[in-house]
Short mmCIF file of C-alpha atoms (C1' of nucleotides) in Angstrom, two decimals:
data_model
loop_
_atom_site.label_atom_id
_atom_site.label_comp_id
_atom_site.label_asym_id
_atom_site.label_seq_id
_atom_site.Cartn_x
_atom_site.Cartn_y
_atom_site.Cartn_z
CA MET A 87 97.32 101.35 111.13
CA GLN A 88 94.43 101.19 108.77
CA GLN A 89 92.76 99.43 111.22
CA ASN A 90 93.39 101.75 113.91
CA LEU A 91 91.98 104.53 111.41
CA VAL A 92 88.91 103.11 110.62
CA ARG A 93 88.53 102.57 114.71
CA ASN A 94 89.16 105.92 115.41
CA LYS A 95 87.04 107.62 112.61
CA ILE A 96 84.11 105.41 114.18
CA GLN A 97 84.54 106.14 117.27
CA SER A 98 84.61 109.80 117.04
CA GLN A 99 81.47 109.74 115.00
CA ILE A 100 79.56 107.83 117.52
CA GLN A 101 80.75 110.75 120.11
CA HIS A 102 79.97 113.38 117.82
CA MET A 103 76.63 111.52 117.87
CA VAL A 104 76.43 110.99 121.42
CA ASN A 105 77.07 114.75 121.71
CA SER A 106 74.66 116.35 119.32
CA ALA A 107 71.91 114.09 121.02
CA ILE A 108 68.55 115.83 121.33
CA ILE A 109 66.40 113.21 121.90
CA LEU A 110 66.81 111.55 125.17
CA ASN A 111 63.58 109.56 125.52
CA ARG A 112 62.18 108.48 121.91
CA ARG A 113 59.53 106.76 123.27
CA PHE A 114 57.89 110.05 124.17
CA LEU A 115 57.64 111.22 120.80
CA ASP A 116 55.36 107.92 119.68
CA ASP A 117 52.15 107.27 121.28
CA GLU A 118 52.58 103.82 119.65
CA GLN A 119 55.45 102.83 121.78
CA LEU A 120 53.95 104.46 124.55
CA ILE A 121 52.58 101.58 127.40
CA ARG A 122 48.68 102.69 128.77
CA SER A 123 49.41 103.96 131.93
CA GLU A 124 51.93 106.12 130.20
CA GLN A 125 49.96 107.61 128.02
CA MET A 126 47.48 108.09 130.95
CA ALA A 127 50.11 110.14 132.29
CA VAL A 128 51.02 112.16 129.56
CA LEU A 129 47.12 112.72 129.46
CA GLU A 130 46.77 113.51 133.07
CA GLU A 131 49.37 116.81 132.48
CA VAL A 132 47.15 117.83 129.21
CA PHE A 133 44.15 117.94 131.00
CA ASN A 134 45.78 119.31 134.23
CA ALA A 135 46.76 122.40 131.62
CA ASN A 136 42.96 122.99 131.63
CA VAL A 137 42.98 121.50 128.15
CA ARG A 138 39.56 119.65 127.04
CA ASP A 139 37.97 120.94 130.79
CA ALA A 140 34.48 121.76 129.33
CA GLU A 141 33.64 118.51 126.89
CA ILE A 142 34.87 116.73 130.76
CA LYS A 143 32.67 118.61 132.73
CA GLU A 144 29.93 118.08 130.37
CA LEU A 145 31.08 113.99 130.23
CA SER A 146 30.53 114.15 133.90
CA SER A 147 27.33 115.53 133.94
CA HIS A 148 26.29 112.97 131.56
CA PHE A 149 27.07 110.05 133.36
CA ALA A 150 26.90 111.20 136.75
CA GLY A 151 22.99 109.81 136.49
CA ILE A 152 24.45 106.28 137.11
CA LEU A 153 26.12 106.84 140.75
CA ARG A 154 22.77 107.62 141.83
CA GLY A 155 21.07 104.57 139.82
CA ASP A 156 19.87 106.46 137.12
CA HIS A 157 19.84 105.57 133.25
CA PRO A 158 21.67 108.11 131.17
CA CYS A 159 20.59 108.40 127.94
CA HIS A 160 22.98 107.94 124.61
CA ILE A 161 25.46 110.13 123.80
CA ALA A 162 26.90 111.06 120.41
CA ILE A 163 30.10 112.73 120.30
CA TRP A 164 31.72 114.61 117.20
CA GLY A 165 35.23 115.92 116.30
CA LYS A 166 37.81 115.63 114.05
CA THR A 167 40.87 112.92 114.22
CA GLY A 168 43.43 113.92 116.41
CA THR A 169 41.42 116.01 118.91
CA GLY A 170 41.65 113.23 121.60
CA LYS A 171 38.10 112.16 121.98
CA THR A 172 38.94 108.53 122.20
CA LEU A 173 41.98 109.02 125.06
CA THR A 174 39.56 111.46 127.07
CA LEU A 175 36.54 109.03 126.63
CA CYS A 176 38.91 106.04 127.93
CA TYR A 177 40.08 107.69 130.27
CA PHE A 178 37.06 109.22 131.37
CA LEU A 179 35.56 105.68 131.26
CA ASN A 180 37.84 103.77 133.07
CA LEU A 181 37.82 106.67 136.00
CA LEU A 182 33.84 106.02 135.85
CA ALA A 183 33.83 102.34 136.09
CA GLU A 184 36.20 102.66 139.36
CA MET A 185 34.28 104.77 140.87
CA CYS A 186 31.02 102.66 140.53
CA SER A 187 33.17 99.64 140.97
CA GLN A 188 33.73 101.74 144.80
CA GLN A 189 29.76 101.74 145.28
CA ASN A 190 29.45 98.24 143.73
CA ILE A 191 27.14 99.21 140.87
CA PRO A 192 27.81 96.73 137.96
CA ILE A 193 28.63 98.54 135.13
CA ARG A 194 31.11 97.23 132.11
CA HIS A 195 32.55 99.32 129.24
CA VAL A 196 33.61 98.24 125.82
CA HIS A 197 35.49 99.92 123.25
CA LEU A 198 34.73 99.28 119.79
CA ASP A 199 37.36 100.64 117.73
CA LEU A 200 36.21 101.16 114.13
CA SER A 201 38.77 103.53 112.76
CA ASN A 202 39.22 101.56 109.46
CA PRO A 203 35.98 101.41 107.40
CA ARG A 204 34.28 98.20 107.62
CA PRO A 205 31.14 96.62 106.65
CA CYS A 206 28.27 96.09 108.92
CA PHE A 207 28.81 92.07 109.24
CA ARG A 208 32.87 92.97 110.25
CA ALA A 209 31.90 95.45 112.89
CA LEU A 210 29.25 93.06 114.48
CA ASN A 211 31.37 90.32 114.68
CA ASP A 212 34.10 92.90 116.41
CA LEU A 213 31.56 93.91 119.09
CA ALA A 214 30.97 89.90 119.39
CA CYS A 215 34.77 88.91 120.07
CA LEU A 216 35.01 91.87 122.43
CA LEU A 217 32.20 90.40 124.59
CA ASN A 218 33.63 87.34 123.91
CA ALA A 219 30.57 86.15 122.46
CA SER A 220 32.24 84.67 119.04
CA LYS A 221 35.33 84.09 117.19
CA LYS A 222 36.49 86.22 114.84
CA TYR A 223 35.08 85.51 111.56
CA GLN A 224 36.16 85.91 108.24
CA LYS A 225 33.17 85.38 105.98
CA GLY A 226 30.28 83.31 106.06
CA ILE A 227 27.93 83.48 108.63
CA SER A 228 24.53 85.43 108.91
CA LEU A 229 24.14 88.84 110.27
CA GLU A 230 21.45 87.14 112.27
CA GLU A 231 23.29 84.54 113.94
CA MET A 232 26.46 87.00 114.98
CA MET A 233 23.31 89.48 116.37
CA LEU A 234 21.99 86.10 118.14
CA ARG A 235 25.60 85.34 119.82
CA ILE A 236 25.32 89.05 121.55
CA GLU A 237 22.05 88.29 122.98
CA ASN A 238 22.90 85.10 124.37
CA LYS A 239 25.89 86.45 126.10
CA LEU A 240 24.51 89.22 127.59
CA ALA A 241 21.27 87.00 128.63
CA ASP A 242 21.87 87.16 132.21
CA TYR A 243 24.06 90.77 132.58
CA GLU A 244 21.96 92.89 134.50
CA GLY A 245 24.07 95.87 134.96
CA TYR A 246 25.19 98.96 133.20
CA LEU A 247 26.32 98.06 129.35
CA LEU A 248 28.45 101.70 127.91
CA LEU A 249 29.02 100.56 124.37
CA PHE A 250 31.93 102.80 123.44
CA ILE A 251 31.88 102.80 119.53
CA ASP A 252 34.38 105.03 118.04
CA GLU A 253 34.32 106.30 114.22
CA ILE A 254 30.74 105.10 113.87
CA ASP A 255 30.43 106.46 110.47
CA ASN A 256 33.08 104.00 109.09
CA VAL A 257 30.51 101.43 109.01
CA ARG A 258 29.54 100.75 105.44
CA ARG A 259 26.81 99.68 103.86
CA ASP A 260 24.08 98.35 106.03
CA MET A 261 24.81 101.22 108.14
CA ASP A 262 20.95 101.37 108.81
CA ASN A 263 21.31 97.65 109.59
CA PHE A 264 23.81 98.09 112.47
CA MET A 265 22.01 100.93 114.07
CA ARG A 266 18.57 99.79 114.26
CA PHE A 267 19.89 96.46 115.98
CA LEU A 268 22.07 98.81 118.81
CA VAL A 269 19.52 101.10 118.70
CA ARG A 270 16.25 99.44 119.04
CA ARG A 271 16.63 95.61 119.16
CA LEU A 272 19.34 94.86 121.69
CA PRO A 273 17.90 97.43 124.06
CA GLN A 274 14.95 94.95 124.19
CA ARG A 275 16.37 91.81 124.57
CA ILE A 276 19.14 91.90 126.86
CA PRO A 277 18.17 93.24 130.50
CA ALA A 278 21.44 95.35 131.20
CA LYS A 279 20.97 99.37 131.31
CA LEU A 280 22.58 100.04 127.54
CA ILE A 281 24.33 103.02 126.98
CA LEU A 282 25.45 104.15 123.70
CA ILE A 283 28.20 106.36 122.98
CA LEU A 284 28.47 107.23 119.74
CA VAL A 285 31.32 108.77 118.34
CA SER A 286 32.12 110.23 114.76
CA ASN A 287 34.27 112.98 112.65
CA ARG A 288 31.56 114.07 110.93
CA LEU A 289 28.64 116.40 111.81
CA ASP A 290 26.04 114.76 109.37
CA TRP A 291 25.94 111.25 109.74
CA PRO A 292 22.58 110.88 111.44
CA GLU A 293 21.89 112.25 108.30
CA MET A 294 22.25 108.67 106.54
CA LEU A 295 20.45 106.95 108.88
CA ASP A 296 16.70 105.93 108.58
CA ALA A 297 14.39 108.03 110.21
CA ARG A 298 12.83 105.35 112.07
CA VAL A 299 16.11 104.71 113.90
CA LYS A 300 16.85 108.02 114.31
CA SER A 301 13.57 108.99 116.39
CA PHE A 302 14.63 106.23 118.78
CA LEU A 303 17.95 108.15 119.49
CA LYS A 304 17.08 110.26 122.07
CA ILE A 305 20.63 111.91 121.90
CA ASN A 306 22.35 114.52 123.88
CA GLU A 307 25.28 115.82 121.90
CA LEU A 308 28.88 116.87 122.88
CA ILE A 309 31.18 118.22 120.10
CA PHE A 310 35.40 118.11 120.74
CA LYS A 311 36.25 121.71 118.98
CA PRO A 312 39.73 121.10 117.60
CA TYR A 313 42.85 122.33 119.30
CA ASP A 314 43.99 125.15 119.19
CA ALA A 315 47.36 126.86 119.07
CA VAL A 316 47.41 127.52 122.75
CA ASP A 317 46.67 124.29 123.28
CA LEU A 318 48.81 122.51 120.89
CA LYS A 319 51.36 124.47 122.67
CA HIS A 320 50.92 122.66 125.57
CA ILE A 321 50.55 119.44 124.41
CA LEU A 322 54.35 120.10 122.51
CA ARG A 323 55.60 121.50 125.91
CA ILE A 324 54.68 118.35 127.54
CA ARG A 325 56.36 115.77 125.35
CA ILE A 326 59.51 118.38 124.60
CA GLU A 327 59.97 118.10 128.81
CA LYS A 328 59.33 114.39 128.40
CA ALA A 329 61.50 113.71 125.58
CA LEU A 330 64.31 115.70 124.36
CA THR A 331 67.45 117.69 126.18
CA GLU A 332 67.31 120.98 127.11
CA ASN A 333 67.61 123.88 124.99
CA SER A 334 67.04 121.77 122.10
CA ILE A 335 64.77 123.91 120.81
CA ALA A 336 64.93 127.47 119.43
CA PRO A 337 62.60 129.82 119.73
CA GLY A 338 59.71 129.73 118.43
CA VAL A 339 59.71 126.56 117.21
CA ILE A 340 57.16 125.25 119.27
CA GLU A 341 55.01 128.01 118.52
CA LYS A 342 55.45 127.71 114.44
CA ILE A 343 54.73 123.66 115.07
CA ALA A 344 51.67 124.25 116.59
CA ALA A 345 50.38 126.80 114.14
CA LEU A 346 51.49 124.46 111.21
CA ALA A 347 49.33 121.88 113.24
CA SER A 348 46.27 123.89 114.18
CA GLN A 349 46.05 125.44 110.38
CA GLN A 350 45.73 121.77 109.15
CA HIS A 351 42.96 120.09 111.63
CA GLY A 352 43.93 120.96 115.32
CA ASP A 353 45.70 117.35 115.23
CA ALA A 354 47.21 116.86 118.00
CA ARG A 355 48.88 113.59 116.55
CA LYS A 356 50.28 115.59 113.34
CA ALA A 357 51.61 118.16 115.61
CA VAL A 358 53.64 115.72 118.13
CA GLY A 359 54.42 113.83 114.86
CA LEU A 360 56.03 117.01 113.31
CA LEU A 361 57.96 117.15 116.53
CA ALA A 362 59.45 113.79 115.94
CA GLN A 363 60.69 114.44 112.83
CA SER A 364 62.01 117.67 113.38
CA ALA A 365 63.99 115.91 116.24
CA TYR A 366 65.08 113.43 114.01
CA LEU A 367 66.30 115.42 111.22
CA ALA A 368 68.30 117.82 113.64
CA GLU A 369 69.74 115.03 115.30
CA LYS A 370 70.67 113.57 111.88
CA ASN A 371 71.84 116.61 110.59
CA GLY A 372 74.84 116.64 113.87
CA SER A 373 72.72 119.90 115.11
CA LYS A 374 72.25 120.43 118.74
CA THR A 375 68.78 122.36 118.31
CA ILE A 376 65.87 122.13 116.12
CA THR A 377 65.71 125.17 114.38
CA LEU A 378 62.81 126.95 112.14
CA GLU A 379 64.33 125.66 109.05
CA THR A 380 64.37 122.33 110.53
CA VAL A 381 60.74 122.25 110.81
CA ASP A 382 60.07 123.11 107.29
CA GLN A 383 62.03 120.45 106.46
CA ALA A 384 60.40 117.71 108.54
CA ALA A 385 57.29 119.15 107.25
CA ALA A 386 58.00 118.69 104.18
CA GLN A 387 59.24 115.21 104.41
CA LEU A 388 56.08 114.21 105.82
CA ASP A 389 54.09 115.28 103.56
CA MET A 390 56.53 113.27 101.16
CA ASP A 391 56.47 109.87 103.04
CA ARG A 392 52.33 110.22 103.70
CA TYR A 393 52.13 110.31 99.28
CA ILE A 394 54.67 107.40 98.99
CA SER A 395 53.13 105.32 101.73
CA LEU A 396 49.49 106.05 100.72
CA LEU A 397 50.62 104.77 96.88
CA ARG A 398 53.00 101.85 97.87
CA SER A 399 50.45 99.97 99.26
CA ALA A 400 47.54 101.37 96.99
CA PRO A 401 46.12 98.91 94.56
CA ALA A 402 47.56 98.31 91.22
CA HIS A 403 44.76 99.86 89.29
CA LEU A 404 45.35 103.25 91.41
CA LYS A 405 48.92 103.48 90.43
CA ALA A 406 48.63 102.91 86.97
CA ALA A 407 46.18 105.34 86.88
CA MET A 408 48.75 107.82 88.79
CA ALA A 409 51.77 107.06 86.68
CA SER A 410 50.09 107.42 83.20
CA ILE A 411 48.75 110.87 84.70
CA ILE A 412 51.71 112.04 85.74
CA HIS A 413 53.27 111.04 82.53
CA ALA A 414 51.06 112.40 80.37
CA LEU A 415 51.14 115.59 81.90
CA LYS A 416 54.82 115.33 80.91
CA THR A 417 54.62 114.77 77.57
CA THR A 418 51.93 116.65 76.30
CA ASN A 419 53.47 119.75 78.64
CA THR A 420 50.48 120.97 79.43
CA SER A 421 49.02 121.68 83.05
CA CYS A 422 46.08 119.62 82.99
CA LEU A 423 44.43 117.22 81.54
CA ALA A 424 40.49 115.97 80.22
CA THR A 425 38.87 112.72 81.87
CA GLY A 426 38.87 111.38 78.08
CA GLN A 427 42.38 111.76 77.82
CA ALA A 428 43.64 110.45 81.00
CA TYR A 429 41.39 107.68 80.12
CA GLU A 430 43.45 107.11 76.46
CA ALA A 431 47.00 107.78 78.78
CA TYR A 432 45.87 105.08 81.03
CA LEU A 433 44.65 102.76 78.43
CA SER A 434 48.05 103.13 76.52
CA PHE A 435 49.68 102.63 79.71
CA CYS A 436 48.15 99.23 80.53
CA GLY A 437 49.15 97.62 77.55
CA LYS A 438 52.58 98.40 78.19
CA ILE A 439 53.09 97.28 81.41
CA LYS A 440 50.54 93.95 80.61
CA LEU A 441 47.64 95.06 82.80
CA ARG A 442 44.39 94.35 82.10
CA PRO A 443 42.78 98.03 81.72
CA LEU A 444 39.28 99.22 83.81
CA SER A 445 36.11 100.13 82.09
CA ASN A 446 35.87 104.13 81.88
CA ARG A 447 33.44 104.49 84.60
CA ALA A 448 35.47 103.04 87.32
CA PHE A 449 38.32 104.54 85.95
CA ALA A 450 36.62 107.41 86.66
CA ASP A 451 36.03 106.28 90.46
CA ILE A 452 39.72 106.15 90.90
CA ILE A 453 40.64 109.41 89.66
CA ALA A 454 37.94 110.60 92.05
CA GLU A 455 39.77 108.88 94.57
CA LEU A 456 42.99 110.09 93.74
CA ASP A 457 41.46 113.55 94.54
CA ILE A 458 40.42 112.53 97.85
CA TYR A 459 44.18 111.81 98.75
CA SER A 460 44.80 114.63 97.58
CA LEU A 461 47.71 113.61 95.14
CA ILE A 462 45.54 115.32 92.31
CA ARG A 463 43.40 117.94 92.18
CA THR A 464 40.30 117.92 90.00
CA ARG A 465 37.43 120.38 89.15
CA ILE A 466 34.16 119.86 87.00
CA ILE A 467 34.17 122.91 83.90
CA SER A 468 32.37 122.82 81.18
CA LYS A 469 33.27 123.75 77.75
CA GLY A 470 30.21 124.38 76.44
CA ARG A 471 29.40 122.55 73.15
CA TYR A 472 32.72 120.63 73.68
CA GLY A 473 31.35 118.75 76.52
CA ARG A 474 31.49 118.67 79.98
CA THR A 475 34.38 116.85 81.62
CA ARG A 476 36.96 117.50 84.78
CA GLU A 477 40.50 119.02 84.85
CA ILE A 478 43.07 117.09 86.24
CA LEU A 479 46.17 118.61 87.95
CA LEU A 480 48.82 117.99 90.08
CA ASP A 481 49.57 119.94 92.89
CA MET A 482 53.13 118.96 94.46
CA PRO A 483 56.44 119.91 94.05
CA GLU A 484 58.53 118.91 91.42
CA SER A 485 60.64 116.72 92.77
CA MET A 486 58.26 114.70 94.68
CA ILE A 487 56.74 113.86 91.39
CA ASP A 488 59.60 112.55 89.89
CA ARG A 489 59.96 110.21 92.81
CA ILE A 490 56.61 109.34 93.38
CA ASN A 491 56.47 108.34 89.50
CA GLU A 492 59.89 106.16 89.56
CA MET A 493 58.57 104.75 93.03
CA LEU A 494 55.27 103.44 90.94
CA ILE A 495 56.81 102.16 88.14
CA ASP A 496 59.23 100.64 89.63
CA THR A 497 56.66 98.87 92.32
CA LEU A 498 54.57 98.29 88.66
CA ILE A 499 57.34 96.54 86.93
CA ARG A 500 58.33 94.00 89.02
"C1'" DT B 108 16.45 129.81 71.93
"C1'" DG B 109 17.51 124.49 71.51
"C1'" DT B 110 21.06 121.52 70.48
"C1'" DC B 111 24.46 118.59 71.71
"C1'" DC B 112 28.72 117.43 73.22
"C1'" DA B 113 31.60 114.39 76.74
"C1'" DC B 114 31.69 113.04 80.09
"C1'" DA B 115 29.85 113.04 85.83
"C1'" DG B 116 28.05 110.39 88.85
"C1'" DG B 117 24.00 106.92 90.55
"C1'" DA B 118 21.80 101.90 90.41
"C1'" DA B 119 21.88 97.59 89.71
"C1'" DA B 120 23.93 93.52 87.68
"C1'" DT B 121 27.35 90.68 87.48
"C1'" DA B 122 31.49 88.58 88.73
"C1'" DC B 123 33.92 86.74 91.76
"C1'" DG B 124 36.64 85.10 96.07
"C1'" DG B 125 36.81 82.78 100.07
"C1'" DG B 126 35.03 81.02 104.23
"C1'" DG B 127 31.43 77.93 107.09
"C1'" DG B 128 27.85 74.57 107.73
"C1'" DT B 129 26.72 69.78 106.96
"C1'" DA C 6 32.17 67.77 98.09
"C1'" DC C 7 28.38 70.75 98.36
"C1'" DC C 8 25.65 74.52 98.63
"C1'" DC C 9 24.82 78.63 101.19
"C1'" DC C 10 25.70 83.56 102.38
"C1'" DC C 11 28.32 87.62 102.48
"C1'" DG C 12 31.88 90.88 100.80
"C1'" DT C 13 34.46 93.57 97.27
"C1'" DA C 14 35.48 94.91 92.69
"C1'" DT C 15 33.63 96.04 87.88
"C1'" DT C 16 30.75 96.34 84.64
"C1'" DT C 17 26.43 97.86 81.96
"C1'" DC C 18 22.98 100.36 81.84
"C1'" DC C 19 21.48 104.84 82.68
"C1'" DT C 20 19.56 109.60 83.30
"C1'" DG C 21 21.68 114.42 84.04
"C1'" DT C 22 23.63 118.65 83.24
"C1'" DG C 23 26.48 123.78 81.57
"C1'" DG C 24 27.38 126.45 78.67
"C1'" DA C 25 29.74 127.64 73.63
"C1'" DC C 26 27.58 127.38 69.15
"C1'" DA C 27 24.63 127.79 65.23
#
DNA sequence: TGTCCACAGGAAATACGGGGGT
DNA sequence: ACCCCCGTATTTCCTGTGGACA
C-alpha cells in the first residue's frame, strides 16, 4: 500500500516533468558539448543570416593572394570576447586550407590558443607542442632551446604557414621576447612563408611592444565589432530552433536576452548561456514557457554563480580579504572603508583563522584584484590633510553578500 | 602658499618551489 | 645528488600626490 503510494507519486512527478519539458536538445545550449562539425553547422547558419559578413569579406580579400602564389602580410584582428573571432577564424582557415589543397598549394595552419594568461615560456612551449616539435615542459628548459626546437622542426617545410595566435595579449612578461621571435627571428630561419594572425581583445596591445618589433609588423588590421541586438537575436533564434520545443518562449524574451547581452559586451556566448539558464529554470519550475521574469531570475542566478565560483577557486588571501571587508562593513555599519581600515580588519581576521597575513603592499594589490573582478568597487579619494586613500565599497545585493560570506568562511576554516 | 597626511603604485630584491640535465 | 633555469609570490624600498588645514 505504502509502496504503491510512493510509486504513484514518483511516476506522476516524472510524467509531469516530461509534459513540461521545454528543452529538446540540451547540447545545443552549451557549446562545450557540441562536436566540431555541429559547431560549424550552427556557425554556418549564423553566417547565412548575414552576420559577420563584412569581416569574412575582409579576410577573404586578405588571404586571396595565397591562391595566386602571393605572400600576404600579417594580420591583426581585434574584437572583444564572445564576438566569434576564434570560431570565424577556424572556420575560415579550414575552408582556405581545403581550397589550397585542391590546387596543390602546401599550407598548414596552427591555432595557438592563449585564452588563459601565460608567460612567454609557456606560450612558446605550447606552440612547440602544436608543431610536434617538443613535449610539454613545466619548467627547466631555456627559451633558446625551445626556439631552436621549433626552428629545427620547420627546417624543411616550404609551404605557407599560418600561425593563428589567439588572445595574444595574454602573454604576460617577456611579450617582447615572444614577439621578437615570431616577427624577426623565425621568418629568417625557416623557409616557410610565414603569416601571423594575431588576435587580441585590446586595441592598445601593440603599444606595449618594443618599437623595433612594431616596425617589423607590417600589419593589416581587422576589427570584429561586438554583436548588436539584431545579430544576437539571429543567433538566439537558431539555438532556440535546435534546442527547445515550439512555443516555449514568451513574446519579448528573445529581445530581452539580446538586449541584456548586447548591453553588457555583445558577447554571444553569454547570450546563449542566459538562454540556457532561463530554460533550465523554467523547466525546474514546471513551467511550459520561458517568461520575462524567468529571464530576470536566470540573469541574477548567473551573476551569483559567477561570483561564487570565482571566489571558491581563489587563493586563500583573496578570500580572507573579501571576508574581512564584508565583516568590517557589517560591524562598523558604514557603507565604505579606507584601505587602512580594511587592512586592520584583514590582520585581525588572519589572526582568527591562523593565516600568516601579507604585507600592506601585497594587500593593496589584492584590493585592486577584487576591484577588477568587480566584487568590490573602489575609487581613490583625497581627504586633504587626512591623507589619500581608496574608498572601498561592496556593490551587490544583500542576499548575495550573506551567501558569499558563508561560503568564504566555510572554505577558509576547513 | 606651503605643509603634511595616508596612502597609491612602480621597481627591484628576495624567497620559494619545482623541473631538467648530467 | 647536484647545479642551473625558470615562474610566481611577496617583501622592501621608493617616489608621488590631492587637497584640508594652518
